[in-house]
CSV table of C-alpha atoms in Angstrom, one decimal:
chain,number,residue,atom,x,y,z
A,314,UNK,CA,13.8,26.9,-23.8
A,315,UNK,CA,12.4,23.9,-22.2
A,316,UNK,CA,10.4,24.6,-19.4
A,317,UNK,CA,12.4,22.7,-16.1
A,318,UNK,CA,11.2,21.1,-13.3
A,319,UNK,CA,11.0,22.3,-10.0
A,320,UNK,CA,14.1,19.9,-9.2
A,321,UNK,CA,16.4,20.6,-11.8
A,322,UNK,CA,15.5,24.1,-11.7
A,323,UNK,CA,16.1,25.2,-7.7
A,324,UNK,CA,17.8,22.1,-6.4
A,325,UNK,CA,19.7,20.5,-9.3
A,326,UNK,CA,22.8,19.5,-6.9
A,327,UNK,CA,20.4,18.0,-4.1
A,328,UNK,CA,20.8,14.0,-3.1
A,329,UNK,CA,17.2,13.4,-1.8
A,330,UNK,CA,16.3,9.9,-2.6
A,331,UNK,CA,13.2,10.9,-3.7
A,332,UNK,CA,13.3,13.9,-5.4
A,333,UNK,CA,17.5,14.9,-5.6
A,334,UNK,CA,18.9,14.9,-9.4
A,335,UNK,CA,22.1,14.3,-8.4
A,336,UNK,CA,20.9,11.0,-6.3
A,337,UNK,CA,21.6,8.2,-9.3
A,338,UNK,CA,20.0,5.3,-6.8
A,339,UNK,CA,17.2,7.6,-6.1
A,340,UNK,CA,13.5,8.1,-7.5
A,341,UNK,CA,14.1,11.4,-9.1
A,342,UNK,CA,10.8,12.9,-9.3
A,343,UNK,CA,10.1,15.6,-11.5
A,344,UNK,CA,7.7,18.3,-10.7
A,345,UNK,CA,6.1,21.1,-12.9
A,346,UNK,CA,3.4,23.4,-12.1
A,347,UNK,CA,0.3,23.6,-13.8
A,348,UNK,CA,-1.7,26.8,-13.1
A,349,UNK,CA,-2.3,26.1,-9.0
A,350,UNK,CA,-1.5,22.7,-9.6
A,351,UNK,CA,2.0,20.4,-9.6
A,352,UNK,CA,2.1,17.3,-11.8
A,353,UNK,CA,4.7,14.9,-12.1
A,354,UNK,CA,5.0,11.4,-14.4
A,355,UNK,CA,7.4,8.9,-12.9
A,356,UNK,CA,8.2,5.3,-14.4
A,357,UNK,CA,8.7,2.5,-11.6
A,358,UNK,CA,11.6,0.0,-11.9
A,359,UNK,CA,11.2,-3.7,-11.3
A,360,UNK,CA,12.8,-3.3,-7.7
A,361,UNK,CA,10.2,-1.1,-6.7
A,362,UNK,CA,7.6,-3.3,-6.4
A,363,UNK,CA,5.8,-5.1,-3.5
A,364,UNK,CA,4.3,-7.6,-5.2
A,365,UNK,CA,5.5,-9.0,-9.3
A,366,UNK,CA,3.9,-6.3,-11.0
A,367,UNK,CA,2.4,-4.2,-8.0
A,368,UNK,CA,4.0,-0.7,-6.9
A,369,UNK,CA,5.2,-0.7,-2.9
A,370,UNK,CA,3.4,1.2,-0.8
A,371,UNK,CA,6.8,2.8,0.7
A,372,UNK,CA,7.7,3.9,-2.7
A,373,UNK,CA,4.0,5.7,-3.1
A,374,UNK,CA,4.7,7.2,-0.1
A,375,UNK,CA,8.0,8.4,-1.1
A,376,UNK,CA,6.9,10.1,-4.3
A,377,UNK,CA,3.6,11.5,-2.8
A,378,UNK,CA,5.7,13.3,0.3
A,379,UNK,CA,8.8,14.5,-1.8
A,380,UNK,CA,6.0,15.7,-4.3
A,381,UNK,CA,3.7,17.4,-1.8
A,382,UNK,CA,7.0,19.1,-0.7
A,383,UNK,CA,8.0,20.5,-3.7
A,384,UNK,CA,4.5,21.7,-3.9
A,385,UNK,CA,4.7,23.1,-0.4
A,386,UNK,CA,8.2,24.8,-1.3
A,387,UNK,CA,6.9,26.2,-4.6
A,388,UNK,CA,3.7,27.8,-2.7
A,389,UNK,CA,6.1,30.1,-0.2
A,390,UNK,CA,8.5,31.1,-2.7
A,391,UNK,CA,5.3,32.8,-4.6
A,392,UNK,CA,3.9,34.0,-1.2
A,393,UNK,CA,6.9,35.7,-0.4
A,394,UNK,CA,8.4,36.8,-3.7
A,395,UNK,CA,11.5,35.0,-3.2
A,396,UNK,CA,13.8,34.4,-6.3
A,397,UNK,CA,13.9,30.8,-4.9
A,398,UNK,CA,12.5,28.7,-2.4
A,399,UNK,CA,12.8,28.0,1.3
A,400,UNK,CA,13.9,24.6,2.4
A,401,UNK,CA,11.1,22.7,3.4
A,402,UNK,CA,11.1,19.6,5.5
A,403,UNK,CA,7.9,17.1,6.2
A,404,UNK,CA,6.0,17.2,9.7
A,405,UNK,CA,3.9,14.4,8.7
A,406,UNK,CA,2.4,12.4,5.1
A,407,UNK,CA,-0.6,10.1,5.8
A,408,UNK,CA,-1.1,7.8,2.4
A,409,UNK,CA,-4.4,5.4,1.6
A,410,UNK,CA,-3.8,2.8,-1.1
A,411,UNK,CA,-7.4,2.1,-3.0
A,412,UNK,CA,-6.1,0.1,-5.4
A,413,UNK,CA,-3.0,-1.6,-6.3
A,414,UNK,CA,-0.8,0.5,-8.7
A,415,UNK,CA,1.0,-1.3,-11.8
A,416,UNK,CA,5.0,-0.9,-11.8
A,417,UNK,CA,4.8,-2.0,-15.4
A,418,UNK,CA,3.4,1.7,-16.2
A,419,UNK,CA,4.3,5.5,-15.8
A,420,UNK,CA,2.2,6.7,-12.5
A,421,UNK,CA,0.8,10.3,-12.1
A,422,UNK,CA,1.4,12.9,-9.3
A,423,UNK,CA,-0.9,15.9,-8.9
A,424,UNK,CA,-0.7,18.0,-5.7
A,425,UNK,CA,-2.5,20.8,-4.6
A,426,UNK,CA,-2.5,23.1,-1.6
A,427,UNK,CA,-5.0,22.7,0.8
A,428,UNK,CA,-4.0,25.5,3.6
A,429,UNK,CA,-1.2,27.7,4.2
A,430,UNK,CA,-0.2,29.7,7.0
A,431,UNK,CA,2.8,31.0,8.4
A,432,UNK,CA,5.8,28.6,7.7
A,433,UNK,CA,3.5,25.6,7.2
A,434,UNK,CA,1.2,24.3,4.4
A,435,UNK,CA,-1.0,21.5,4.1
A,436,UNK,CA,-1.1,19.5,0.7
A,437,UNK,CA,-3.8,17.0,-0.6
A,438,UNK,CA,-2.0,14.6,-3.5
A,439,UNK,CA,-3.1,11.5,-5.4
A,440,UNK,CA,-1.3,9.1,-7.2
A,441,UNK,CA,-2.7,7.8,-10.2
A,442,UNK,CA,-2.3,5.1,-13.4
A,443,UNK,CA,-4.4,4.9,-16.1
A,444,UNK,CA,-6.3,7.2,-15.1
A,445,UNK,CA,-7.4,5.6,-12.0
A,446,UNK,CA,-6.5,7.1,-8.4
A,447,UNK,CA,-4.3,4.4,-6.3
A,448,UNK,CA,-3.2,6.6,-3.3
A,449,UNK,CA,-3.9,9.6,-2.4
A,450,UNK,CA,-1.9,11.7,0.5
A,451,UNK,CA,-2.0,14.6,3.0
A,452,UNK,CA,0.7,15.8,4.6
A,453,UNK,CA,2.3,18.9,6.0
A,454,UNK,CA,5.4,20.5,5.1
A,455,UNK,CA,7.6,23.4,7.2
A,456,UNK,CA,10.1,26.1,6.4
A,457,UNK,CA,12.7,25.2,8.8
A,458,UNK,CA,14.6,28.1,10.4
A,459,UNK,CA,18.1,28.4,10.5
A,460,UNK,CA,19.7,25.7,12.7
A,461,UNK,CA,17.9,22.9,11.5
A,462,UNK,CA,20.0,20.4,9.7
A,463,UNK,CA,18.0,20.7,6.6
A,464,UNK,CA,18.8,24.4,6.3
A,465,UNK,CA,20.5,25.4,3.9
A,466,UNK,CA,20.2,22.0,2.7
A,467,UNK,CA,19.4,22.6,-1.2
B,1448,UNK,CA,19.7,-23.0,15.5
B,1449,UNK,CA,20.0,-19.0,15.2
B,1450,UNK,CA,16.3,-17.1,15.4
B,1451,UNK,CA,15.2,-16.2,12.0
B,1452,UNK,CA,13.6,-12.9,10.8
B,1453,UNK,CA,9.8,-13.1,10.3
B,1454,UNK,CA,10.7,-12.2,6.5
B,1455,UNK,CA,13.4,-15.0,5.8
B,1456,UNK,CA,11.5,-17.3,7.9
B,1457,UNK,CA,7.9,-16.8,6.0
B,1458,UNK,CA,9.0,-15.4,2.6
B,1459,UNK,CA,12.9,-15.9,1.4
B,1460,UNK,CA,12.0,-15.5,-2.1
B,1461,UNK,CA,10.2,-12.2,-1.8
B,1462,UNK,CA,11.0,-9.6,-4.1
B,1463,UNK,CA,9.2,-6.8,-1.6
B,1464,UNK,CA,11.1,-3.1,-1.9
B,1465,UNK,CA,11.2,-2.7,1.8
B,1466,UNK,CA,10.8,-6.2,3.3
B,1467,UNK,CA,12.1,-8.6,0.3
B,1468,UNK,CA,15.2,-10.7,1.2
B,1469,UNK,CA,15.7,-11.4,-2.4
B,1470,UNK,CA,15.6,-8.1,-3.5
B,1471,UNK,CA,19.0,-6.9,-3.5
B,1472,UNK,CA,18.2,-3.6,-4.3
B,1473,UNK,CA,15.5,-3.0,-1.5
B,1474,UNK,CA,16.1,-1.8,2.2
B,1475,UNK,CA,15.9,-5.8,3.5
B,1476,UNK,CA,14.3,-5.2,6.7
B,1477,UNK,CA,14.1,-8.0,9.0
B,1478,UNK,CA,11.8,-8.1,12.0
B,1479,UNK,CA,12.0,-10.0,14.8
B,1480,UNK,CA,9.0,-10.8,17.5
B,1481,UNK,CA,10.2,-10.5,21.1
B,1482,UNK,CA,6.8,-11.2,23.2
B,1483,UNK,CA,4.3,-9.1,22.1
B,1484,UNK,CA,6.4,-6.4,20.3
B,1485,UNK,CA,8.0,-6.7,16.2
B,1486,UNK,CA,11.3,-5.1,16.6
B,1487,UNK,CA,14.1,-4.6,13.8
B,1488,UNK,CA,17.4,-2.7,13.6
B,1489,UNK,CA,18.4,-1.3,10.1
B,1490,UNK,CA,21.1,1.0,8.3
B,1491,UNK,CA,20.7,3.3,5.8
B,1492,UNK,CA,22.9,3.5,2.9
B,1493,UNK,CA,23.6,7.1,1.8
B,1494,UNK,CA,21.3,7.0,-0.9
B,1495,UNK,CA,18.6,7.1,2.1
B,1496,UNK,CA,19.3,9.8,2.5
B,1497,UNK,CA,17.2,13.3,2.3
B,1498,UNK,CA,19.5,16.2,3.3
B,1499,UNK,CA,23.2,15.0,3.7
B,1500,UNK,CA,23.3,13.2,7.1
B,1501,UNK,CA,19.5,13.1,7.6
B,1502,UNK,CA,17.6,9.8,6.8
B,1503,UNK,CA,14.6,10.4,3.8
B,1504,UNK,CA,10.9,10.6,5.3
B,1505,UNK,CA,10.1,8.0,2.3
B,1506,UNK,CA,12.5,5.9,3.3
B,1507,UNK,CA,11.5,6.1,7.1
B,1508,UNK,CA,7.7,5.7,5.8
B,1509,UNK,CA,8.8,3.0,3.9
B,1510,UNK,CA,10.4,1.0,6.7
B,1511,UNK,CA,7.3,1.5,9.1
B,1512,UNK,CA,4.8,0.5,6.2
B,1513,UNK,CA,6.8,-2.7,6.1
B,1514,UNK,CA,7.9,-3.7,9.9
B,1515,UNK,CA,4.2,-2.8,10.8
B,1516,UNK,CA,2.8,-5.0,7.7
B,1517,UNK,CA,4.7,-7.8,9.2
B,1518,UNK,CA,3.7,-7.2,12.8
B,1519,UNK,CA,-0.1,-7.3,11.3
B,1520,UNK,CA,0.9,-10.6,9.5
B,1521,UNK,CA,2.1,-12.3,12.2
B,1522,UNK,CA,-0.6,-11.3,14.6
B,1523,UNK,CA,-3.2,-12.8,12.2
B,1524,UNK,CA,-1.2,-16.1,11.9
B,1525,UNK,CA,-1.3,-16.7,15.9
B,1526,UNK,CA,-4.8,-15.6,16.1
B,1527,UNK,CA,-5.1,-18.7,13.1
B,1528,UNK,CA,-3.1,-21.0,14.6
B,1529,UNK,CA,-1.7,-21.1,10.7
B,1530,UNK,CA,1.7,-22.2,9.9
B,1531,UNK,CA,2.5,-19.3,7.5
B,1532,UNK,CA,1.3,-15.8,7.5
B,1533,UNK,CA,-1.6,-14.6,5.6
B,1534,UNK,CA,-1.1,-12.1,2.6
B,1535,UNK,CA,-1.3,-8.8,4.2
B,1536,UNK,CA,-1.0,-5.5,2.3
B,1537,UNK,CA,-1.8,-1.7,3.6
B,1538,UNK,CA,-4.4,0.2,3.2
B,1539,UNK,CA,-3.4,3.2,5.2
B,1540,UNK,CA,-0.3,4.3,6.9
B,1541,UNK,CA,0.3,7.8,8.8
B,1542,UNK,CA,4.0,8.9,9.3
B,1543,UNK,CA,4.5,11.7,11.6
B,1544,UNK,CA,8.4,13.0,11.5
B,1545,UNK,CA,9.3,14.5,15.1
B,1546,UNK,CA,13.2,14.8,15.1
B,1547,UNK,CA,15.6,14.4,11.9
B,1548,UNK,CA,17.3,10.4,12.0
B,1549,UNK,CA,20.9,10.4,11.0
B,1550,UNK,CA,22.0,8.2,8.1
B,1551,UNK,CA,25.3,7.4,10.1
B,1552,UNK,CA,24.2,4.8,12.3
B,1553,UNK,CA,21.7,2.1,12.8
B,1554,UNK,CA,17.9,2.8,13.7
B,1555,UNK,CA,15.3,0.8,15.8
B,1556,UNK,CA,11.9,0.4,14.4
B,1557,UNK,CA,9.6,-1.4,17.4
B,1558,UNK,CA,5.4,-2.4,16.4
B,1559,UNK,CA,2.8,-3.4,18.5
B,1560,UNK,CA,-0.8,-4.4,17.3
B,1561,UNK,CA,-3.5,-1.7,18.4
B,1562,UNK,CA,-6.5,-3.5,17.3
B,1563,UNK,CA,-7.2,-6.6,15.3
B,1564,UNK,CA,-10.9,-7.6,14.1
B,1565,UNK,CA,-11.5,-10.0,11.7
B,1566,UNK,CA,-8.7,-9.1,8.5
B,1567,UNK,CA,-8.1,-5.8,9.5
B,1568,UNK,CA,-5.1,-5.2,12.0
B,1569,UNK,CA,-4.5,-1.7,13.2
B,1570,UNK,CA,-0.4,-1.2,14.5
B,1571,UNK,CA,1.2,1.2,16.4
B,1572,UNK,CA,5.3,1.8,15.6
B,1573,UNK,CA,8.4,4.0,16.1
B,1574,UNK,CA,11.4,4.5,14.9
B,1575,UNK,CA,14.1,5.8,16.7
B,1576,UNK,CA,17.7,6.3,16.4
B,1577,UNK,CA,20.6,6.8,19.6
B,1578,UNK,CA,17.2,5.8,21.9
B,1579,UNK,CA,14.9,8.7,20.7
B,1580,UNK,CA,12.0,8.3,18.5
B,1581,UNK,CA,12.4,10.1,15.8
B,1582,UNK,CA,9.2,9.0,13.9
B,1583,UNK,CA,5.8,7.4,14.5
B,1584,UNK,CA,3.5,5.3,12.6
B,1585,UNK,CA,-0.1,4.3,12.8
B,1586,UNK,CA,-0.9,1.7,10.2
B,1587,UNK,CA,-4.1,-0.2,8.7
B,1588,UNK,CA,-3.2,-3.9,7.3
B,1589,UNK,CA,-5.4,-6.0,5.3
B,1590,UNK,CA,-5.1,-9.7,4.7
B,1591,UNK,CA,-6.2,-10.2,1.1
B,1592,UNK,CA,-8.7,-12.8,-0.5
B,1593,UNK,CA,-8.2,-14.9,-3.4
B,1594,UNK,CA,-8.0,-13.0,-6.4
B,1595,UNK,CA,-6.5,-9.8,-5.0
B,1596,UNK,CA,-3.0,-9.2,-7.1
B,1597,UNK,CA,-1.3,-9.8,-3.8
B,1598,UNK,CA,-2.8,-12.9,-3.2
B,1599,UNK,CA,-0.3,-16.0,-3.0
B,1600,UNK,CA,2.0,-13.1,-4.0
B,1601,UNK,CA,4.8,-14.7,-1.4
């Protein structure tokens, strides 16, 4: 059997328009872990762009949070055992753009977690083409209680 | 004669994801200076969406990224006395998310410029929704020389 992403395997129904499967106007990120890592490829679309031929920033910043998330999510369910995992929503993402990032390729996503504690964990992610970092991202992601809109959510 | 956005006054033909008029598959912000402030009101589709009902942080990064780029843009072109904006792109932008923003209803992004010095403008925005803030931004905007990608890029 193929091994799924995080996505399709937890959240398959979800509408995120970043990482949702089911969102067909969406960027549909997919995420798989590698040992302590989470990787993802993802192939821009001309509209995308912020410049002909350059990536938007907004978009980077979409696919390194929803990414970082999903790394954040995937972290508690293995600290806790869980069979799947908790729905996490973003406190905050800070993104710095190095260098302009082509639409006309595939871009990398590798996140990692930098700190966890509690209901919160802190992720350090890059975005990357050709093998060159273009972004890279920290941000903070929370297990929201029940209550919260996104509860319950996925 | 009807006030004109900064975007469809300065760049019609722009193809930008979250500021391009003539990309009809972006978010189409348009920002409008009243005094010293770059305000904007926008509505999500419900493919903006991250949870059903709750707007995407991407997309909410992505809006800031791009009111605040504009706010930077036009700063620079008063402090120039130029009769178009310089080509401004991001180096940094931090997003932190305080209170979930519906996808039901309009929402009020509002930038002001924190420091400017030389190219570099630093900006300070919001967005809120139903008068709260549900999001802030500080943001780091560049303009670009010749032979940057984004250079004459609109």
């Amino acid at each position: 059997m193929a091994v799924q992403s995080l996505q399709d395997r937890y959240a398959p129904g979800r509408i995120c328009f970043g990482c949702g499967p089911a969102n067909s106007q969406g960027l549909r990120i997919k995420s798989f872990v590698r040992g302590e890592e989470v990787h993802a490829d993802w192939t821009p679309q001309p509209h995308h762009a912020a410049f002909p031929g350059v990536l938007n920033g907004g978009i980077i910043g979409s696919l390194l949070d929803c990414h970082s998330n999903w790394t954040a999510a995937w972290r508690l369910l293995r600290e806790r055992g869980a069979s799947k995992p908790p729905c996490t929503v973003t406190a905050e993402y800070a993104v710095k753009l190095s260098r302009p990032a082509p639409t006309g390729a595939p871009v990398h996503l590798q996140a990692r977690v930098i700190e966890s504690s509690g209901n919160r964990v802190s992720i350090a992610a890059t975005l990357s083409a050709g093998g060159l970092v273009c972004a890279t991202c920290r941000g903070v992601f929370v297990a929201v209680k029940p209550g919260h809109p996104a509860y319950h959510g996925w």
